[in-house]
Tab-separated table of C-alpha atoms and ligand atoms in Angstrom:
chain	number	residue	atom	x	y	z
A	218	MET	CA	25.292	-17.345	28.306
A	219	GLN	CA	26.118	-18.251	24.629
A	220	ASP	CA	28.608	-16.263	23.046
A	221	ARG	CA	27.257	-14.905	19.677
A	222	GLY	CA	30.586	-12.853	18.806
A	223	SER	CA	31.200	-9.768	19.151
A	224	VAL	CA	28.891	-6.987	18.184
A	225	GLN	CA	30.808	-5.933	15.047
A	226	ALA	CA	30.618	-9.886	13.682
A	227	ARG	CA	27.302	-9.827	14.025
A	228	LEU	CA	26.626	-6.654	12.485
A	229	GLN	CA	28.468	-8.258	9.630
A	230	ALA	CA	27.004	-11.076	9.756
A	231	LEU	CA	23.537	-9.263	9.756
A	232	LEU	CA	24.448	-7.103	6.606
A	233	GLU	CA	25.286	-10.147	4.563
A	234	HIS	CA	22.191	-11.701	5.627
A	235	ILE	CA	20.378	-8.802	4.696
A	236	ARG	CA	22.130	-8.068	1.721
A	237	GLU	CA	21.673	-11.633	0.467
A	238	THR	CA	17.545	-11.365	1.156
A	239	ASN	CA	17.484	-8.337	-1.328
A	240	GLU	CA	18.765	-10.714	-4.319
A	241	HIS	CA	15.897	-13.223	-4.011
A	242	PHE	CA	13.065	-11.059	-3.203
A	243	LEU	CA	10.040	-11.422	-5.781
A	244	GLY	CA	6.897	-11.855	-3.498
A	245	TYR	CA	6.083	-8.330	-1.259
A	246	PRO	CA	5.369	-5.191	-2.941
A	247	CYS	CA	8.265	-3.195	-1.408
A	248	ASN	CA	10.308	-1.400	-4.031
A	249	THR	CA	14.415	-1.927	-2.667
A	250	ASP	CA	15.615	0.321	-5.622
A	251	PHE	CA	16.417	3.265	-3.916
A	252	ASN	CA	19.245	5.666	-2.070
A	253	TYR	CA	18.935	8.114	0.604
A	254	ASP	CA	22.406	8.443	1.475
A	255	GLU	CA	22.181	12.117	1.535
A	256	LEU	CA	19.998	11.797	4.155
A	257	THR	CA	22.425	9.694	6.815
A	258	PRO	CA	23.480	12.650	8.668
A	259	PHE	CA	19.695	13.230	9.969
A	260	LEU	CA	19.917	9.781	11.746
A	261	HIS	CA	22.042	11.851	14.134
A	262	TYR	CA	19.231	13.455	15.299
A	263	HIS	CA	15.795	12.630	16.945
A	264	ILE	CA	13.235	14.124	14.421
A	265	ASN	CA	9.738	14.288	15.553
A	266	ASN	CA	6.665	15.676	13.537
A	267	ILE	CA	4.862	14.983	17.221
A	268	GLY	CA	1.088	15.996	16.410
A	269	ASP	CA	-0.687	17.583	13.439
A	270	PRO	CA	1.673	18.581	10.158
A	271	PHE	CA	-0.751	21.402	9.873
A	272	VAL	CA	-0.820	23.033	13.415
A	273	ASP	CA	2.552	23.982	14.792
A	274	SER	CA	4.225	22.234	17.961
A	275	ASN	CA	6.613	23.449	20.604
A	276	TYR	CA	8.700	20.894	19.500
A	277	ARG	CA	10.893	22.207	16.912
A	278	CYS	CA	13.209	19.462	15.938
A	279	ASN	CA	11.007	18.197	12.928
A	280	THR	CA	10.446	18.088	9.550
A	281	ARG	CA	6.229	19.572	9.243
A	282	GLU	CA	7.385	21.751	6.408
A	283	GLN	CA	8.727	18.307	4.249
A	284	GLU	CA	5.292	16.567	5.379
A	285	ARG	CA	3.034	19.327	4.506
A	286	GLU	CA	5.195	19.276	0.905
A	287	VAL	CA	4.465	15.388	0.719
A	288	LEU	CA	0.672	16.035	1.398
A	289	ASP	CA	0.686	18.816	-1.213
A	290	TYR	CA	2.063	16.182	-3.667
A	291	PHE	CA	-0.636	13.832	-3.019
A	292	ALA	CA	-3.320	16.175	-2.841
A	293	GLY	CA	-2.126	17.219	-6.455
A	294	LEU	CA	-2.339	13.521	-7.501
A	295	TYR	CA	-5.714	13.056	-6.465
A	296	HIS	CA	-7.158	16.250	-6.760
A	297	LEU	CA	-8.086	17.550	-3.200
A	298	PRO	CA	-8.216	21.402	-3.460
A	299	LYS	CA	-5.539	23.027	-0.811
A	300	GLY	CA	-8.144	24.473	1.131
A	301	ASP	CA	-9.683	20.947	1.500
A	302	GLU	CA	-6.650	19.248	2.544
A	303	TRP	CA	-5.783	17.135	5.572
A	304	GLY	CA	-3.614	14.194	6.606
A	305	TYR	CA	-0.034	13.373	7.992
A	306	VAL	CA	2.779	10.733	7.261
A	307	THR	CA	1.960	7.427	9.070
A	308	SER	CA	4.046	4.863	10.132
A	309	GLY	CA	2.492	2.829	7.232
A	310	GLY	CA	-0.429	1.808	5.274
A	311	THR	CA	-1.942	0.068	8.252
A	312	GLU	CA	-2.115	3.220	10.114
A	313	GLY	CA	-3.505	5.347	7.499
A	314	ASN	CA	-6.429	2.529	7.347
A	315	MET	CA	-6.801	2.585	11.005
A	316	CYS	CA	-6.947	6.901	10.653
A	317	GLY	CA	-9.458	6.638	7.723
A	318	LEU	CA	-11.609	4.322	9.191
A	319	PHE	CA	-11.642	5.903	12.785
A	320	LEU	CA	-12.469	9.047	10.872
A	321	ALA	CA	-15.583	7.338	9.519
A	322	ARG	CA	-16.680	6.002	12.863
A	323	GLU	CA	-16.375	9.415	13.900
A	324	THR	CA	-18.457	10.841	11.210
A	325	TYR	CA	-20.929	7.912	11.440
A	326	PRO	CA	-20.952	6.157	14.900
A	327	LYS	CA	-23.715	4.450	13.923
A	328	GLY	CA	-22.745	3.271	10.761
A	329	THR	CA	-21.741	0.202	9.417
A	330	LEU	CA	-18.379	-0.436	7.885
A	331	TYR	CA	-18.508	-2.936	4.504
A	332	PHE	CA	-15.414	-4.484	3.047
A	333	SER	CA	-14.765	-7.653	0.781
A	334	GLU	CA	-13.543	-10.827	2.021
A	335	GLU	CA	-10.044	-9.861	-0.026
A	336	SER	CA	-9.205	-6.776	2.058
A	337	HIS	CA	-6.445	-6.485	3.756
A	338	TYR	CA	-5.847	-8.027	7.222
A	339	SER	CA	-5.497	-4.879	8.585
A	340	ILE	CA	-9.387	-3.976	8.026
A	341	PHE	CA	-10.262	-6.902	9.775
A	342	LYS	CA	-8.214	-6.106	12.777
A	343	ILE	CA	-8.979	-2.256	12.624
A	344	ALA	CA	-12.617	-3.167	12.718
A	345	LYS	CA	-12.274	-5.014	16.003
A	346	VAL	CA	-10.247	-2.398	17.642
A	347	LEU	CA	-12.440	0.150	16.768
A	348	ARG	CA	-15.300	-1.737	17.656
A	349	MET	CA	-17.318	-0.581	14.204
A	350	GLU	CA	-20.029	-3.086	13.522
A	351	TYR	CA	-18.808	-5.034	10.104
A	352	VAL	CA	-20.105	-6.720	6.795
A	353	VAL	CA	-17.808	-8.851	4.745
A	354	ILE	CA	-18.813	-8.730	1.278
A	355	ARG	CA	-17.958	-11.708	-1.402
A	356	THR	CA	-15.879	-11.194	-3.778
A	357	GLU	CA	-15.893	-11.680	-8.098
A	358	ASP	CA	-13.110	-14.439	-8.959
A	359	ASP	CA	-10.924	-11.329	-10.294
A	360	GLY	CA	-10.870	-10.310	-6.571
A	361	THR	CA	-13.229	-7.272	-6.886
A	362	MET	CA	-15.968	-6.681	-4.783
A	363	ASP	CA	-19.063	-8.210	-5.507
A	364	MET	CA	-21.899	-5.706	-6.152
A	365	GLU	CA	-24.630	-7.695	-5.799
A	366	ASP	CA	-23.807	-8.966	-2.539
A	367	LEU	CA	-23.160	-5.430	-1.405
A	368	ASP	CA	-26.238	-4.118	-2.638
A	369	GLN	CA	-28.360	-7.007	-0.510
A	370	LYS	CA	-26.151	-6.516	2.580
A	371	ILE	CA	-27.015	-2.432	2.436
A	372	ARG	CA	-30.504	-3.699	1.848
A	373	GLU	CA	-30.418	-5.312	4.830
A	374	ARG	CA	-29.749	-2.426	7.060
A	375	PRO	CA	-31.556	0.397	5.773
A	376	ASN	CA	-31.092	2.870	8.268
A	377	SER	CA	-27.384	2.491	8.798
A	378	PRO	CA	-24.972	5.046	7.654
A	379	VAL	CA	-22.646	3.284	4.832
A	380	ILE	CA	-18.787	3.269	5.457
A	381	VAL	CA	-17.140	1.446	3.108
A	382	ASN	CA	-13.373	0.631	2.569
A	383	VAL	CA	-12.548	0.582	-0.966
A	384	ASN	CA	-9.550	-1.552	-2.382
A	385	ILE	CA	-7.727	0.015	-4.187
A	386	GLY	CA	-5.404	-2.970	-5.306
A	387	THR	CA	-6.015	-6.175	-3.345
A	388	THR	CA	-2.986	-7.667	-1.651
A	389	MET	CA	-3.298	-11.227	-3.230
A	390	LYS	CA	-4.735	-10.501	-6.850
A	391	GLY	CA	-4.297	-6.307	-7.283
A	392	ALA	CA	-7.977	-6.106	-7.498
A	393	ILE	CA	-9.457	-2.815	-7.689
A	394	ASP	CA	-13.259	-1.976	-6.560
A	395	SER	CA	-14.766	0.237	-8.846
A	396	ILE	CA	-15.833	3.646	-6.986
A	397	ASP	CA	-18.616	4.216	-9.415
A	398	ASP	CA	-20.246	0.949	-8.916
A	399	ILE	CA	-19.948	1.532	-5.084
A	400	VAL	CA	-21.417	4.792	-5.433
A	401	SER	CA	-24.523	3.427	-7.395
A	402	VAL	CA	-25.304	0.831	-5.465
A	403	ILE	CA	-25.462	2.958	-2.138
A	404	LYS	CA	-27.326	5.956	-4.602
A	405	LYS	CA	-29.796	2.973	-5.594
A	406	ASN	CA	-30.618	2.368	-1.819
A	407	ASN	CA	-30.756	6.197	-1.177
A	408	ILE	CA	-28.680	6.244	1.522
A	409	ALA	CA	-27.017	9.930	1.879
A	410	ASN	CA	-24.680	9.251	4.875
A	411	VAL	CA	-21.816	7.585	3.646
A	412	TYR	CA	-17.774	7.458	3.942
A	413	LEU	CA	-15.322	5.989	1.589
A	414	HIS	CA	-11.798	4.993	2.502
A	415	CYS	CA	-9.573	3.919	0.102
A	416	ASP	CA	-6.882	1.318	0.863
A	417	ALA	CA	-4.540	2.341	-1.862
A	418	ALA	CA	-1.465	1.200	-0.190
A	419	LEU	CA	0.532	0.196	-3.379
A	420	PHE	CA	-1.711	1.096	-6.704
A	421	GLY	CA	-1.970	4.577	-4.735
A	422	MET	CA	1.483	5.195	-6.665
A	423	ILE	CA	0.345	3.423	-9.514
A	424	LEU	CA	-2.861	4.431	-11.172
A	425	PRO	CA	-2.266	8.529	-11.239
A	426	PHE	CA	0.554	7.444	-13.747
A	427	ILE	CA	-1.017	4.959	-16.346
A	428	LYS	CA	-3.169	6.129	-18.933
A	429	ASN	CA	-6.698	5.040	-18.926
A	430	ALA	CA	-6.212	3.366	-15.248
A	431	PRO	CA	-9.541	3.917	-13.052
A	432	THR	CA	-9.704	7.296	-11.532
A	433	LEU	CA	-8.423	7.551	-8.085
A	434	SER	CA	-9.737	11.570	-7.153
A	435	PHE	CA	-11.227	13.042	-4.430
A	436	ASN	CA	-13.826	14.762	-7.299
A	437	GLN	CA	-15.241	11.172	-6.383
A	438	PRO	CA	-17.172	11.149	-3.425
A	439	ILE	CA	-14.212	9.969	-1.412
A	440	SER	CA	-13.207	10.909	2.287
A	441	SER	CA	-9.986	9.431	2.626
A	442	ILE	CA	-6.904	7.151	1.150
A	443	ALA	CA	-4.404	5.333	2.743
A	444	ILE	CA	-0.706	4.719	1.062
A	445	SER	CA	1.903	3.010	2.085
A	446	GLY	CA	5.259	4.734	1.773
A	447	HIS	CA	7.425	1.906	1.578
A	448	LYS	CA	5.853	0.084	-1.462
A	449	PHE	CA	6.101	1.724	-4.763
A	450	ILE	CA	8.128	4.610	-3.482
A	451	GLY	CA	10.459	2.247	-1.259
A	452	SER	CA	12.383	3.228	2.050
A	453	PRO	CA	14.697	1.882	4.819
A	454	ILE	CA	11.830	1.991	7.194
A	455	PRO	CA	8.216	1.626	6.990
A	456	CYS	CA	6.122	4.997	6.376
A	457	GLY	CA	3.160	6.007	4.583
A	458	ILE	CA	0.379	8.888	4.034
A	459	LEU	CA	-2.914	9.253	4.800
A	460	LEU	CA	-4.614	11.933	2.968
A	461	ALA	CA	-8.249	13.200	3.883
A	462	ARG	CA	-10.949	15.829	3.722
A	463	LYS	CA	-10.021	18.241	6.085
A	464	VAL	CA	-13.794	18.490	7.101
A	465	CYS	CA	-13.632	14.955	8.736
A	466	ALA	CA	-10.451	15.689	10.538
A	467	ASP	CA	-12.065	18.860	12.108
A	468	ARG	CA	-14.375	16.394	13.908
A	469	ILE	CA	-11.356	14.664	15.694
A	470	ALA	CA	-9.490	17.811	16.466
A	471	HIS	CA	-8.885	18.545	19.931
A	472	PRO	CA	-5.762	20.558	21.107
A	473	VAL	CA	-3.098	19.250	23.343
A	474	GLU	CA	-1.488	22.201	25.790
A	475	TYR	CA	1.395	20.167	26.386
A	476	VAL	CA	2.707	19.948	22.729
A	477	HIS	CA	0.948	22.973	21.536
A	478	SER	CA	-0.642	21.123	18.644
A	479	MET	CA	-3.782	19.173	17.506
A	480	ASP	CA	-4.118	15.274	18.537
A	481	THR	CA	-5.403	14.208	15.335
A	482	THR	CA	-3.132	11.970	14.717
A	483	ILE	CA	-3.149	7.960	15.622
A	484	SER	CA	0.676	7.736	16.969
A	485	GLY	CA	1.910	10.688	19.411
A	486	SER	CA	5.512	11.047	18.603
A	487	ARG	CA	5.898	10.260	14.641
A	488	SER	CA	8.937	9.661	12.736
A	489	GLY	CA	10.114	12.987	11.088
A	490	TYR	CA	12.504	10.714	8.966
A	491	GLY	CA	9.652	9.233	7.228
A	492	ALA	CA	8.350	12.690	5.849
A	493	LEU	CA	12.096	13.416	5.125
A	494	LEU	CA	12.854	10.375	3.048
A	495	LEU	CA	9.099	10.534	1.158
A	496	TRP	CA	9.653	13.952	0.608
A	497	TYR	CA	13.264	13.246	-1.046
A	498	ALA	CA	12.198	10.499	-2.847
A	499	ILE	CA	9.295	13.018	-4.617
A	500	GLU	CA	11.623	15.765	-5.128
A	501	LYS	CA	14.615	13.525	-7.204
A	502	ARG	CA	11.942	10.981	-8.784
A	503	ARG	CA	8.401	12.826	-9.685
A	504	HIS	CA	9.806	13.240	-12.950
A	505	GLN	CA	10.018	9.705	-13.354
A	506	PHE	CA	7.717	7.922	-11.741
A	507	ALA	CA	5.209	6.860	-14.393
A	508	LEU	CA	7.639	5.554	-16.326
A	509	GLU	CA	8.707	3.258	-13.004
A	510	ALA	CA	4.917	2.674	-12.758
A	511	GLN	CA	4.665	1.357	-16.871
A	512	ASN	CA	7.855	-0.634	-16.484
A	513	CYS	CA	7.018	-2.929	-14.077
A	514	LEU	CA	3.403	-3.038	-15.652
A	515	ASP	CA	5.492	-4.494	-18.543
A	516	ARG	CA	7.656	-6.365	-17.283
A	517	ALA	CA	4.623	-8.030	-15.315
A	518	GLU	CA	3.035	-8.921	-18.901
A	519	TRP	CA	6.514	-10.347	-20.196
A	520	LEU	CA	5.898	-12.533	-17.131
A	521	MET	CA	2.079	-13.591	-17.930
A	522	GLN	CA	3.286	-14.359	-21.183
A	523	VAL	CA	6.389	-16.796	-20.032
A	524	PHE	CA	3.794	-18.426	-17.763
A	525	GLN	CA	1.088	-18.973	-20.336
A	526	LYS	CA	3.501	-20.167	-22.821
A	527	ALA	CA	4.660	-22.462	-20.208
A	528	GLY	CA	1.505	-23.857	-19.839
A	529	ILE	CA	1.094	-22.471	-15.799
A	530	PRO	CA	-2.050	-21.573	-14.413
A	531	CYS	CA	-1.605	-18.064	-13.758
A	532	PHE	CA	-3.982	-14.750	-13.539
A	533	LYS	CA	-3.533	-10.750	-13.779
A	534	ASN	CA	-5.938	-8.033	-13.137
A	535	PRO	CA	-5.663	-5.117	-15.306
A	536	PHE	CA	-3.249	-2.006	-14.031
A	537	SER	CA	-1.699	-4.484	-11.704
A	538	PRO	CA	2.080	-5.741	-11.168
A	539	ILE	CA	0.856	-8.564	-9.237
A	540	VAL	CA	1.433	-11.659	-11.215
A	541	VAL	CA	-0.577	-14.920	-9.754
A	542	PHE	CA	0.082	-18.365	-10.627
A	543	LYS	CA	0.145	-21.915	-9.318
A	544	ARG	CA	1.971	-22.388	-5.725
A	545	PRO	CA	5.307	-23.680	-6.161
A	546	SER	CA	7.359	-25.931	-3.611
A	547	ASP	CA	8.084	-24.792	-0.193
A	548	LYS	CA	11.767	-24.691	-1.204
A	549	LEU	CA	11.305	-22.164	-4.074
A	550	ILE	CA	8.936	-20.060	-1.902
A	551	GLN	CA	11.255	-19.668	0.703
A	552	LYS	CA	14.198	-19.022	-1.511
A	553	TRP	CA	12.410	-16.306	-3.252
A	554	GLU	CA	10.351	-14.777	-0.495
A	555	ILE	CA	6.975	-15.304	-2.216
A	556	ALA	CA	3.764	-15.045	-0.784
A	557	VAL	CA	1.117	-17.538	-0.750
A	558	GLN	CA	-2.676	-18.165	-0.356
A	559	ARG	CA	-3.874	-22.000	-0.417
A	560	ASP	CA	-3.048	-23.091	-3.895
A	561	TRP	CA	-1.912	-19.521	-5.100
A	562	ALA	CA	1.187	-17.564	-5.083
A	563	HIS	CA	2.324	-14.004	-6.349
A	564	ILE	CA	5.163	-12.331	-7.597
A	565	ILE	CA	5.095	-8.499	-7.529
A	566	ILE	CA	7.011	-6.691	-10.361
A	567	MET	CA	8.997	-3.416	-8.048
A	568	GLN	CA	11.440	-1.364	-9.636
A	569	HIS	CA	13.968	-3.686	-8.627
A	570	THR	CA	12.265	-7.050	-9.978
A	571	SER	CA	14.711	-6.922	-13.081
A	572	ILE	CA	14.095	-9.680	-16.205
A	573	GLU	CA	17.420	-11.074	-15.032
A	574	LYS	CA	16.148	-11.657	-11.634
A	575	LEU	CA	13.016	-13.179	-12.828
A	576	GLN	CA	14.708	-15.571	-15.442
A	577	LYS	CA	16.921	-17.438	-12.495
A	578	PHE	CA	13.705	-17.929	-10.566
A	579	LEU	CA	11.949	-19.496	-13.824
A	580	GLU	CA	14.719	-21.522	-14.461
A	581	GLU	CA	14.554	-23.041	-11.183
A	582	LEU	CA	11.039	-22.883	-11.547
A	583	PHE	CA	10.891	-24.878	-14.819
A	584	ILE	CA	13.412	-27.277	-13.956
A	585	GLU	CA	11.408	-28.129	-10.604
A	586	GLN	CA	8.284	-28.541	-12.790
A	587	LYS	CA	10.150	-30.650	-15.265
A	588	ILE	CA	8.899	-27.777	-18.036
A	589	PRO	CA	11.308	-27.246	-21.160
A	590	LEU	CA	13.403	-24.315	-20.813
A	591	HIS	CA	12.382	-23.240	-24.432
A	592	PRO	CA	9.083	-21.006	-23.323
A	593	LEU	CA	11.984	-18.861	-21.199
A	594	GLN	CA	14.234	-18.476	-23.942
A	595	SER	CA	11.664	-17.417	-26.730
A	596	ALA	CA	10.525	-14.850	-24.126
A	597	VAL	CA	13.091	-13.277	-24.040
A	598	SER	CA	13.835	-12.783	-27.573
B	865	PLP	C1	0.283	-3.854	2.317
B	865	PLP	C2	-1.176	-3.312	2.342
B	865	PLP	C3	-1.622	-2.972	3.610
B	865	PLP	C4	-0.418	-2.689	4.766
B	865	PLP	O1	0.234	-1.678	4.659
B	865	PLP	P1	1.552	-1.801	5.830
B	865	PLP	O2	2.145	-0.626	5.054
B	865	PLP	O3	2.085	-2.768	5.492
B	865	PLP	O4	0.780	-1.301	6.845
B	865	PLP	C5	-2.954	-2.365	3.172
B	865	PLP	N1	-3.647	-2.684	2.581
B	865	PLP	C6	-3.019	-3.121	1.233
B	865	PLP	C7	-4.032	-3.561	0.181
B	865	PLP	C8	-1.660	-3.605	1.240
B	865	PLP	O5	-1.306	-4.423	0.075
């Protein structure tokens, strides 16, 4: 067997590699600017929030109380009254989408799921796992769902309940589907059986804090929202939040004697650490989330201006920290961990994406593309 060195040496090498990757991390929406040192002692325990967070379990080493406070916080952000509130801390955005669409399917087993072609890849997978009938809707150039196409596709299935996965910020272009427009199209078709699930993985922690941003609220006829915890908030392990109307969860609830709770969650055992991380981040940073979000959007505007001055084709949706630009070389894509799709690439401005880091990247990009460096300098001043 090949000698890979001592465990200690390998851990050291791994740590250095991980630190190095953090220096060049521009393409994915995971905030790396966090500190949870105070929670380290909890890593000595197996903390498991098995079962429904609102129904106490026999498994006592848990963080359900903190989990419920996290859910209360998000219920407040999205105007879900306390008595109507349900949800749980998930393993990430995908599990939130899975649970939201599971609730939808249990509500309308004969429903059709509509989602746009720019939806996150998890939606395609979930439609298959849940064996839901689904129809993919075209998008406009900006990445939002094409309402004429939705209208036509709904008209082709006049007797089917309508389930829509609403993109609150698409992964590639940061496009926000209009809940109001989707509701109008459904109303126009006289469909009463409707379930709207909102995939707000990243933007769910941006829009509530930005003035004049599109509304994301349970005052609208939506039934569930999924958010990723490790994206805007940031965490050392993936986690997320699913928030739903309690009436929807009641349809899937059934008691399990073995753990003395309700089996309403997709996972059985659930990380109590994830809930604790989110709770801690909210306690420490709730007063500054608005500023963090605004700063990300401001730097995204700055980057757009630099690209425009340099004559590099680029695009950004309103209220989005995602700057789309013409695909650079594979060398830069790799080094800076930039996400790409065909001819386009994007940089996502998160809390850790400083102007200094962007300038380092831009310098390399400009040199590669033989663009004079002065647009960079004038944008700074
Ligand atoms: C990242 C993302 C997801 C999936 O979230 P994970 O936490 O990676 O499972 C879902 N939808 C959108 C729009 C995303 O950007």
